[in-house]
Coordinates of N, CA, C and O and ligand atoms in Angstrom, one line a residue:
X1 N 151.1 12.3 140.6 CA 151.0 13.7 140.4 C 150.2 14.0 139.2 O 150.3 13.3 138.2
X2 N 149.4 15.1 139.2 CA 148.7 15.5 138.0 C 149.7 16.0 137.0 O 150.7 16.5 137.3
X3 N 149.3 15.9 135.7 CA 150.1 16.4 134.6 C 149.8 17.8 134.2 O 148.7 18.3 134.5
X4 N 150.7 18.5 133.6 CA 150.5 19.8 133.0 C 150.4 19.6 131.5 O 151.2 18.9 130.9
X5 N 149.3 20.1 130.9 CA 149.2 20.1 129.5 C 149.8 21.3 128.9 O 149.5 22.4 129.3
X6 N 150.6 21.2 127.9 CA 151.2 22.3 127.2 C 150.7 22.3 125.7 O 151.0 21.4 125.0
X7 N 149.9 23.3 125.4 CA 149.4 23.4 124.0 C 149.9 24.6 123.4 O 150.0 25.7 124.0
X8 N 150.4 24.5 122.1 CA 150.8 25.6 121.4 C 150.0 25.7 120.0 O 149.7 24.6 119.5
X9 N 149.8 26.9 119.6 CA 149.0 27.1 118.4 C 149.7 26.7 117.1 O 149.0 26.3 116.1
X10 N 151.0 26.7 117.1 CA 151.8 26.3 115.9 C 153.1 25.8 116.4 O 153.6 26.2 117.5
X11 N 153.7 24.9 115.6 CA 155.1 24.5 116.0 C 156.1 25.6 115.9 O 157.2 25.5 116.5
X12 N 155.7 26.7 115.3 CA 156.6 27.9 115.3 C 156.7 28.5 116.7 O 157.5 29.4 116.9
X13 N 155.8 28.2 117.6 CA 155.8 28.7 119.0 C 156.8 27.9 119.8 O 157.1 28.3 121.0
X14 N 157.3 26.8 119.3 CA 158.2 25.9 120.2 C 159.4 26.6 120.8 O 159.6 26.3 122.0
X15 N 160.1 27.5 120.1 CA 161.3 28.1 120.8 C 160.9 28.8 122.1 O 161.6 28.8 123.1
X16 N 159.7 29.4 122.2 CA 159.2 30.0 123.4 C 158.7 29.0 124.4 O 159.1 29.0 125.6
X17 N 158.0 28.0 123.9 CA 157.4 27.0 124.7 C 158.4 26.1 125.4 O 158.2 25.6 126.5
X18 N 159.6 26.0 124.8 CA 160.6 25.1 125.3 C 161.1 25.6 126.7 O 161.5 24.7 127.6
X19 N 160.9 26.9 127.0 CA 161.3 27.4 128.3 C 160.3 26.8 129.4 O 160.7 26.5 130.5
X20 N 159.1 26.6 129.0 CA 158.1 26.0 130.0 C 158.4 24.5 130.1 O 158.4 24.0 131.2
X21 N 158.7 23.9 129.0 CA 159.1 22.4 129.0 C 160.3 22.2 130.0 O 160.3 21.3 130.8
X22 N 161.3 23.0 129.8 CA 162.5 22.9 130.6 C 162.3 23.1 132.1 O 162.8 22.4 132.9
X23 N 161.4 24.1 132.4 CA 161.1 24.4 133.8 C 160.3 23.2 134.4 O 160.6 22.8 135.5
X24 N 159.4 22.6 133.7 CA 158.6 21.5 134.2 C 159.6 20.3 134.4 O 159.4 19.6 135.4
X25 N 160.5 20.1 133.5 CA 161.5 19.0 133.7 C 162.3 19.2 134.9 O 162.6 18.3 135.7
X26 N 162.8 20.5 135.2 CA 163.6 20.8 136.3 C 162.9 20.3 137.6 O 163.5 19.9 138.6
X27 N 161.6 20.5 137.7 CA 160.8 20.2 138.9 C 160.3 18.8 138.9 O 159.6 18.4 139.8
X28 N 160.5 18.0 137.8 CA 160.1 16.7 137.8 C 158.6 16.6 137.7 O 157.9 15.6 138.1
X29 N 157.9 17.6 137.0 CA 156.5 17.5 136.9 C 156.1 16.9 135.5 O 156.6 17.3 134.5
X30 N 155.2 15.9 135.5 CA 154.9 15.3 134.3 C 154.1 16.2 133.4 O 153.3 17.0 133.9
X31 N 154.3 16.1 132.1 CA 153.6 17.0 131.1 C 153.4 16.3 129.8 O 154.0 15.3 129.5
X32 N 152.4 16.8 129.0 CA 152.3 16.4 127.6 C 152.4 17.7 126.8 O 151.9 18.8 127.3
X33 N 152.9 17.6 125.6 CA 153.0 18.8 124.7 C 152.2 18.5 123.4 O 152.3 17.4 122.8
X34 N 151.4 19.4 122.9 CA 150.6 19.2 121.7 C 150.6 20.5 120.9 O 150.7 21.6 121.5
X35 N 150.4 20.4 119.6 CA 150.1 21.5 118.7 C 148.6 21.4 118.4 O 148.2 20.6 117.6
X36 N 147.8 22.3 119.0 CA 146.4 22.4 118.6 C 146.1 23.9 118.4 O 146.6 24.7 119.2
X37 N 145.4 24.2 117.4 CA 145.1 25.6 117.1 C 143.6 25.9 117.3 O 142.8 25.1 116.9
X38 N 143.3 27.1 117.9 CA 141.9 27.5 118.1 C 141.3 27.7 116.7 O 140.1 27.5 116.5
X39 N 142.1 28.0 115.7 CA 141.5 28.4 114.4 C 141.7 27.3 113.4 O 140.9 27.0 112.5
X40 N 142.9 26.6 113.4 CA 143.2 25.7 112.4 C 142.8 24.2 112.7 O 142.4 23.5 111.8
X41 N 142.8 23.9 114.0 CA 142.3 22.6 114.4 C 141.4 22.7 115.7 O 141.8 22.2 116.8
X42 N 140.3 23.4 115.5 CA 139.4 23.7 116.7 C 138.9 22.4 117.3 O 138.7 22.4 118.6
X43 N 138.6 21.4 116.5 CA 138.0 20.2 117.1 C 139.0 19.5 118.0 O 138.6 19.0 119.1
X44 N 140.3 19.5 117.6 CA 141.3 18.8 118.4 C 141.5 19.6 119.7 O 141.7 19.0 120.8
X45 N 141.5 20.9 119.7 CA 141.7 21.7 120.9 C 140.5 21.5 121.8 O 140.7 21.4 123.1
X46 N 139.3 21.4 121.3 CA 138.2 21.2 122.1 C 138.2 19.8 122.8 O 138.0 19.6 124.0
X47 N 138.5 18.8 122.0 CA 138.6 17.4 122.4 C 139.6 17.3 123.6 O 139.3 16.7 124.6
X48 N 140.8 18.0 123.4 CA 141.8 17.9 124.5 C 141.3 18.5 125.8 O 141.4 17.9 126.8
X49 N 140.8 19.7 125.6 CA 140.4 20.5 126.9 C 139.2 19.8 127.5 O 139.1 19.8 128.8
X50 N 138.2 19.4 126.8 CA 137.0 18.8 127.4 C 137.3 17.5 128.1 O 136.6 17.2 129.1
X51 N 138.4 16.8 127.8 CA 138.7 15.6 128.4 C 139.9 15.7 129.4 O 140.4 14.7 129.9
X52 N 140.5 16.9 129.5 CA 141.8 17.0 130.2 C 141.7 16.6 131.7 O 142.6 15.9 132.2
X53 N 140.6 17.0 132.4 CA 140.5 16.6 133.8 C 140.5 15.1 134.0 O 141.2 14.6 134.8
X54 N 139.6 14.4 133.2 CA 139.5 13.0 133.3 C 140.8 12.3 132.8 O 141.1 11.2 133.2
X55 N 141.6 13.0 132.0 CA 142.8 12.4 131.6 C 144.0 12.7 132.5 O 145.2 12.5 132.1
X56 N 143.8 13.2 133.6 CA 144.8 13.4 134.6 C 145.6 14.7 134.6 O 146.7 14.8 135.3
X57 N 145.1 15.7 134.0 CA 145.7 17.0 134.0 C 145.2 17.8 135.2 O 144.1 17.7 135.6
X58 N 146.2 18.7 135.7 CA 145.8 19.5 136.8 C 145.9 21.0 136.4 O 145.3 21.9 137.1
X59 N 146.5 21.3 135.3 CA 146.6 22.7 134.8 C 147.0 22.6 133.3 O 147.6 21.6 132.8
X60 N 146.6 23.6 132.5 CA 146.9 23.7 131.1 C 147.6 25.0 130.8 O 147.1 26.1 131.2
X61 N 148.7 24.9 130.0 CA 149.4 26.1 129.5 C 149.0 26.2 128.0 O 149.2 25.2 127.3
X62 N 148.6 27.3 127.6 CA 148.3 27.5 126.1 C 149.1 28.7 125.6 O 148.9 29.8 126.1
X63 N 149.9 28.4 124.6 CA 150.7 29.5 124.0 C 150.3 29.7 122.6 O 150.1 28.8 121.8
X64 N 150.1 31.0 122.2 CA 149.7 31.3 120.9 C 150.1 32.8 120.6 O 150.2 33.6 121.5
X65 N 150.3 33.0 119.3 CA 150.6 34.4 118.8 C 149.5 34.9 118.0 O 148.5 34.3 117.7
X66 N 149.7 36.2 117.5 CA 148.8 36.9 116.6 C 147.4 37.0 117.3 O 147.3 37.4 118.4
X67 N 146.3 36.6 116.5 CA 144.9 36.6 117.1 C 144.8 35.4 118.0 O 144.2 34.4 117.7
X68 N 145.4 35.6 119.3 CA 145.7 34.4 120.1 C 144.4 34.0 120.9 O 144.3 34.3 122.1
X69 N 143.5 33.2 120.3 CA 142.3 32.8 121.0 C 142.5 31.4 121.7 O 141.5 30.9 122.3
X70 N 143.7 30.8 121.6 CA 143.8 29.4 122.0 C 143.5 29.3 123.5 O 142.7 28.4 123.9
X71 N 144.2 30.1 124.4 CA 144.0 29.9 125.8 C 142.5 30.1 126.2 O 141.9 29.3 126.9
X72 N 141.8 31.0 125.6 CA 140.4 31.3 125.9 C 139.5 30.1 125.3 O 138.6 29.7 126.0
X73 N 139.9 29.6 124.2 CA 139.1 28.5 123.6 C 139.3 27.2 124.4 O 138.3 26.5 124.7
X74 N 140.5 27.0 124.9 CA 140.8 25.9 125.8 C 139.9 26.1 127.1 O 139.3 25.1 127.6
X75 N 140.0 27.3 127.7 CA 139.3 27.6 129.0 C 137.8 27.4 128.8 O 137.1 27.0 129.8
X76 N 137.3 27.6 127.6 CA 135.9 27.5 127.4 C 135.3 26.1 127.6 O 134.2 25.9 127.9
X77 N 136.3 25.1 127.5 CA 135.8 23.7 127.5 C 136.4 22.9 128.7 O 136.3 21.7 128.7
X78 N 136.9 23.7 129.7 CA 137.4 23.0 131.0 C 137.3 23.9 132.1 O 137.3 25.2 132.0
X79 N 137.1 23.4 133.3 CA 137.2 24.2 134.5 C 138.6 24.0 135.2 O 138.8 24.5 136.3
X80 N 139.5 23.4 134.5 CA 140.9 23.3 135.0 C 141.5 24.7 134.9 O 141.1 25.5 134.0
X81 N 142.5 25.1 135.7 CA 143.1 26.4 135.5 C 143.9 26.4 134.2 O 144.6 25.5 133.9
X82 N 143.7 27.5 133.4 CA 144.4 27.7 132.1 C 145.3 28.9 132.2 O 144.9 30.0 132.6
X83 N 146.5 28.7 131.8 CA 147.5 29.8 131.8 C 147.9 30.1 130.4 O 148.3 29.2 129.6
X84 N 147.7 31.4 130.0 CA 148.0 31.8 128.6 C 149.3 32.4 128.4 O 149.7 33.3 129.3
X85 N 150.1 32.0 127.4 CA 151.3 32.7 127.1 C 151.1 33.4 125.7 O 150.9 32.8 124.7
X86 N 151.1 34.7 125.8 CA 151.0 35.5 124.5 C 152.4 35.4 123.8 O 153.4 35.7 124.4
X87 N 152.4 34.9 122.6 CA 153.7 34.7 121.9 C 153.9 35.9 120.9 O 153.0 36.3 120.2
X88 N 155.2 36.4 121.0 CA 155.6 37.5 120.1 C 155.9 36.9 118.7 O 157.0 36.4 118.5
X89 N 154.9 36.9 117.8 CA 155.2 36.2 116.5 C 154.7 37.0 115.3 O 154.5 36.5 114.3
X90 N 154.5 38.3 115.6 CA 154.0 39.1 114.5 C 154.6 40.5 114.4 O 155.5 40.8 115.2
X91 N 154.2 41.2 113.4 CA 154.7 42.6 113.3 C 154.3 43.5 114.4 O 154.7 44.6 114.6
X92 N 153.3 43.0 115.3 CA 152.8 43.8 116.4 C 153.5 43.5 117.7 O 153.1 43.9 118.8
X93 N 154.6 42.7 117.6 CA 155.5 42.5 118.8 C 154.8 41.8 119.9 O 155.3 41.9 121.1
X94 N 153.8 41.0 119.7 CA 153.1 40.3 120.7 C 152.0 41.0 121.5 O 151.3 40.4 122.3
X95 N 151.9 42.3 121.2 CA 150.8 43.1 121.9 C 149.5 42.6 121.4 O 148.5 42.5 122.2
X96 N 149.3 42.2 120.2 CA 148.1 41.6 119.7 C 147.7 40.3 120.5 O 146.6 40.1 120.9
X97 N 148.7 39.4 120.6 CA 148.5 38.2 121.4 C 148.2 38.4 122.8 O 147.4 37.8 123.5
X98 N 148.9 39.4 123.4 CA 148.7 39.8 124.8 C 147.3 40.2 125.1 O 146.6 39.7 126.0
X99 N 146.8 41.1 124.2 CA 145.4 41.6 124.4 C 144.4 40.5 124.1 O 143.4 40.4 124.8
X100 N 144.6 39.7 123.1 CA 143.7 38.6 122.8 C 143.6 37.6 123.9 O 142.6 37.0 124.2
X101 N 144.8 37.4 124.6 CA 144.8 36.3 125.7 C 144.3 36.9 127.0 O 143.6 36.2 127.7
X102 N 144.6 38.1 127.3 CA 144.3 38.6 128.7 C 142.9 39.1 128.8 O 142.3 39.1 129.9
X103 N 142.3 39.6 127.7 CA 141.0 40.3 127.8 C 139.8 39.3 127.7 O 138.9 39.4 126.9
X104 N 139.8 38.3 128.7 CA 138.7 37.3 128.7 C 137.4 37.9 129.4 O 137.5 38.7 130.3
X105 N 136.3 37.5 128.9 CA 135.0 37.9 129.5 C 134.8 37.2 130.9 O 135.4 36.2 131.1
X106 N 134.1 37.9 131.8 CA 133.8 37.3 133.1 C 133.3 35.9 133.0 O 132.4 35.7 132.2
X107 N 133.8 35.0 133.8 CA 133.2 33.7 133.9 C 134.1 32.6 133.3 O 134.1 31.4 133.6
X108 N 135.0 33.1 132.4 CA 136.0 32.1 131.7 C 137.4 32.7 131.9 O 137.9 33.4 131.0
X109 N 138.0 32.4 133.1 CA 139.3 33.0 133.3 C 140.5 32.4 132.6 O 140.5 31.2 132.4
X110 N 141.4 33.2 132.2 CA 142.7 32.8 131.7 C 143.8 33.6 132.5 O 143.7 34.8 132.5
X111 N 144.7 32.9 133.2 CA 145.8 33.5 133.9 C 146.9 33.8 132.9 O 147.5 32.9 132.4
X112 N 147.0 35.1 132.5 CA 147.9 35.5 131.4 C 149.3 35.9 131.9 O 149.3 36.8 132.8
X113 N 150.4 35.3 131.4 CA 151.7 35.7 131.8 C 152.2 36.7 130.8 O 151.5 37.1 129.8
X114 N 153.4 37.2 131.0 CA 154.0 38.2 130.1 C 154.2 37.7 128.7 O 154.2 36.4 128.4
X115 N 154.4 38.5 127.7 CA 154.7 38.1 126.3 C 155.9 37.2 126.4 O 156.9 37.6 126.9
X116 N 155.8 36.1 125.8 CA 156.9 35.0 125.8 C 157.3 34.6 127.2 O 158.3 34.0 127.4
X117 N 156.4 34.8 128.2 CA 156.7 34.4 129.6 C 156.5 33.0 129.9 O 155.8 32.6 130.9
X118 N 157.2 32.1 129.2 CA 156.9 30.7 129.3 C 157.4 30.1 130.6 O 156.8 29.2 131.2
X119 N 158.6 30.6 131.1 CA 159.1 30.0 132.4 C 158.1 30.3 133.5 O 157.8 29.5 134.3
X120 N 157.6 31.6 133.5 CA 156.6 31.9 134.6 C 155.3 31.1 134.4 O 154.7 30.7 135.4
X121 N 154.9 30.8 133.2 CA 153.7 30.0 133.0 C 153.9 28.6 133.6 O 153.0 28.1 134.3
X122 N 155.1 28.0 133.4 CA 155.4 26.7 134.0 C 155.4 26.8 135.5 O 154.8 26.0 136.2
X123 N 156.1 27.9 136.0 CA 156.1 28.0 137.5 C 154.7 28.2 138.1 O 154.4 27.6 139.2
X124 N 153.9 28.9 137.4 CA 152.5 29.1 137.9 C 151.8 27.8 137.9 O 151.0 27.5 138.9
X125 N 152.0 27.0 136.9 CA 151.3 25.7 136.8 C 151.8 24.8 138.0 O 151.1 24.0 138.6
X126 N 153.1 24.9 138.3 CA 153.7 24.1 139.4 C 153.1 24.6 140.7 O 152.8 23.8 141.6
X127 N 153.0 25.9 140.9 CA 152.4 26.5 142.1 C 150.9 26.0 142.3 O 150.5 25.7 143.4
X128 N 150.2 25.8 141.2 CA 148.8 25.3 141.2 C 148.9 23.9 141.7 O 148.1 23.5 142.6
X129 N 149.7 23.1 141.2 CA 149.8 21.6 141.6 C 150.3 21.6 143.0 O 149.9 20.7 143.8
X130 N 151.2 22.5 143.4 CA 151.8 22.5 144.7 C 150.8 22.8 145.8 O 151.1 22.6 147.0
X131 N 149.7 23.4 145.5 CA 148.7 23.7 146.5 C 148.2 22.5 147.2 O 147.8 22.5 148.4
X132 N 148.4 21.3 146.6 CA 148.0 20.0 147.2 C 149.1 19.0 147.1 O 148.9 17.8 147.1
X133 N 150.4 19.5 147.1 CA 151.5 18.6 147.0 C 152.7 19.3 147.8 O 153.4 20.2 147.3
X134 N 152.9 18.8 149.0 CA 153.9 19.4 149.9 C 155.3 19.3 149.4 O 156.2 20.2 149.6
X135 N 155.7 18.2 148.7 CA 157.0 18.0 148.2 C 157.3 19.0 147.1 O 158.4 19.6 147.1
X136 N 156.3 19.2 146.2 CA 156.5 20.2 145.2 C 156.6 21.6 145.8 O 157.4 22.4 145.3
X137 N 155.8 21.9 146.8 CA 155.9 23.2 147.5 C 157.2 23.4 148.1 O 157.8 24.5 148.0
X138 N 157.9 22.4 148.7 CA 159.2 22.5 149.2 C 160.2 22.8 148.1 O 161.1 23.6 148.3
X139 N 160.1 22.2 147.0 CA 161.0 22.5 145.8 C 160.9 24.0 145.4 O 161.8 24.6 145.1
X140 N 159.6 24.5 145.4 CA 159.4 25.9 145.0 C 160.1 26.8 146.0 O 160.7 27.8 145.7
X141 N 159.9 26.5 147.3 CA 160.5 27.3 148.4 C 162.0 27.3 148.2 O 162.7 28.4 148.3
X142 N 162.6 26.1 148.0 CA 164.1 26.0 147.9 C 164.6 26.9 146.7 O 165.6 27.6 146.8
X143 N 163.9 26.8 145.6 CA 164.3 27.5 144.4 C 164.2 29.0 144.6 O 165.0 29.8 144.2
X144 N 163.1 29.5 145.3 CA 162.9 30.9 145.6 C 164.1 31.4 146.5 O 164.6 32.5 146.3
X145 N 164.5 30.5 147.5 CA 165.5 30.9 148.4 C 166.9 31.1 147.6 O 167.6 32.0 147.8
X146 N 167.1 30.1 146.7 CA 168.3 30.1 145.9 C 168.4 31.4 145.1 O 169.4 32.0 144.9
X147 N 167.2 31.7 144.5 CA 167.1 32.9 143.6 C 167.4 34.2 144.4 O 168.2 35.1 144.0
X148 N 166.8 34.2 145.6 CA 167.0 35.4 146.5 C 168.5 35.5 146.8 O 169.1 36.6 146.7
X149 N 169.1 34.4 147.2 CA 170.6 34.5 147.5 C 171.4 34.9 146.3 O 172.4 35.7 146.5
X150 N 171.0 34.5 145.1 CA 171.8 34.9 143.9 C 171.7 36.4 143.7 O 172.7 37.0 143.4
X151 N 170.5 36.9 143.9 CA 170.3 38.4 143.7 C 171.1 39.2 144.8 O 171.7 40.2 144.5
X152 N 171.1 38.7 146.0 CA 171.8 39.3 147.1 C 173.3 39.3 146.8 O 174.0 40.3 147.1
X153 N 173.8 38.2 146.2 CA 175.2 38.1 145.9 C 175.6 39.2 144.8 O 176.6 39.9 144.9
X154 N 174.7 39.3 143.8 CA 174.9 40.3 142.8 C 174.9 41.8 143.4 O 175.7 42.6 143.0
X155 N 174.0 42.0 144.3 CA 173.9 43.3 144.9 C 175.2 43.6 145.7 O 175.7 44.7 145.6
X156 N 175.7 42.6 146.4 CA 177.0 42.7 147.1 C 178.1 43.1 146.2 O 178.9 44.1 146.5
X157 N 178.2 42.5 145.0 CA 179.3 42.7 144.1 C 179.2 44.2 143.6 O 180.2 44.9 143.5
X158 N 177.9 44.6 143.2 CA 177.7 46.0 142.7 C 178.1 47.0 143.8 O 178.7 48.0 143.6
X159 N 177.6 46.7 145.0 CA 177.8 47.7 146.1 C 179.3 47.8 146.4 O 179.8 48.9 146.7
X160 N 180.0 46.7 146.4 CA 181.5 46.7 146.7 C 182.2 47.5 145.6 O 183.2 48.2 145.8
X161 N 181.7 47.4 144.3 CA 182.4 48.1 143.2 C 182.2 49.6 143.3 O 183.1 50.4 143.0
X162 N 180.9 50.0 143.6 CA 180.6 51.4 143.5 C 180.5 52.2 144.8 O 180.6 53.5 144.7
X163 N 180.2 51.6 145.9 CA 180.0 52.3 147.1 C 181.2 52.4 148.0 O 181.7 51.3 148.4
X164 N 181.7 53.6 148.2 CA 182.9 53.7 149.1 C 182.6 54.5 150.3 O 181.8 55.4 150.3
Ligands
RP5_201 C1 149.2 31.4 116.0 O1 149.7 32.1 114.8 C2 150.3 30.5 116.4 O2 150.2 30.3 117.8 C3 151.6 31.2 116.0 O3 152.1 32.0 117.1 C4 151.1 32.2 114.9 C5 151.8 31.9 113.6 O4 151.6 30.6 113.3 P1 152.4 30.0 112.0 O5 151.9 30.7 110.8 O6 153.9 30.2 112.2 O7 152.1 28.5 112.0 O8 148.1 30.8 115.7

């Protein structure tokens, strides 16, 4: 199976990124985690992304806060799918990172999830790998079914409490 690369701009992003790590673990998807910054260690982020395909990666998740150029800088050096997580790490509540991550120019896409949306970033990377992996696709289907059943149970409890 291809690996998912998880890159964060700073180790201070780890509490958010851990949700992506945990989700990938739940699905048994192999991954690597690195701290590379678009601004502080640009050479390392370029080296990683330029070689990611030949190093066995199938998708890359990039998490960064503030002036969050990491996902775009990673995407600039690979044609692998890149998923950006805007991290809420400033006085601007993550809006700065959201806009920096989502507003990519045509030609260099970054699939941007919600502010701190690390679990969805991992799920999206799994869906990308599952496009050519039936076993992974079945795991996603099963999890979706379980989630639906859970919500229906909650609905039933609320309906029983309030609807007479
Ligand atoms: C960004 O700046 C990082 O991704 C992090 O979210 C933010 C703050 O970094 P630190 O100053 O905590 O290292 O590049």
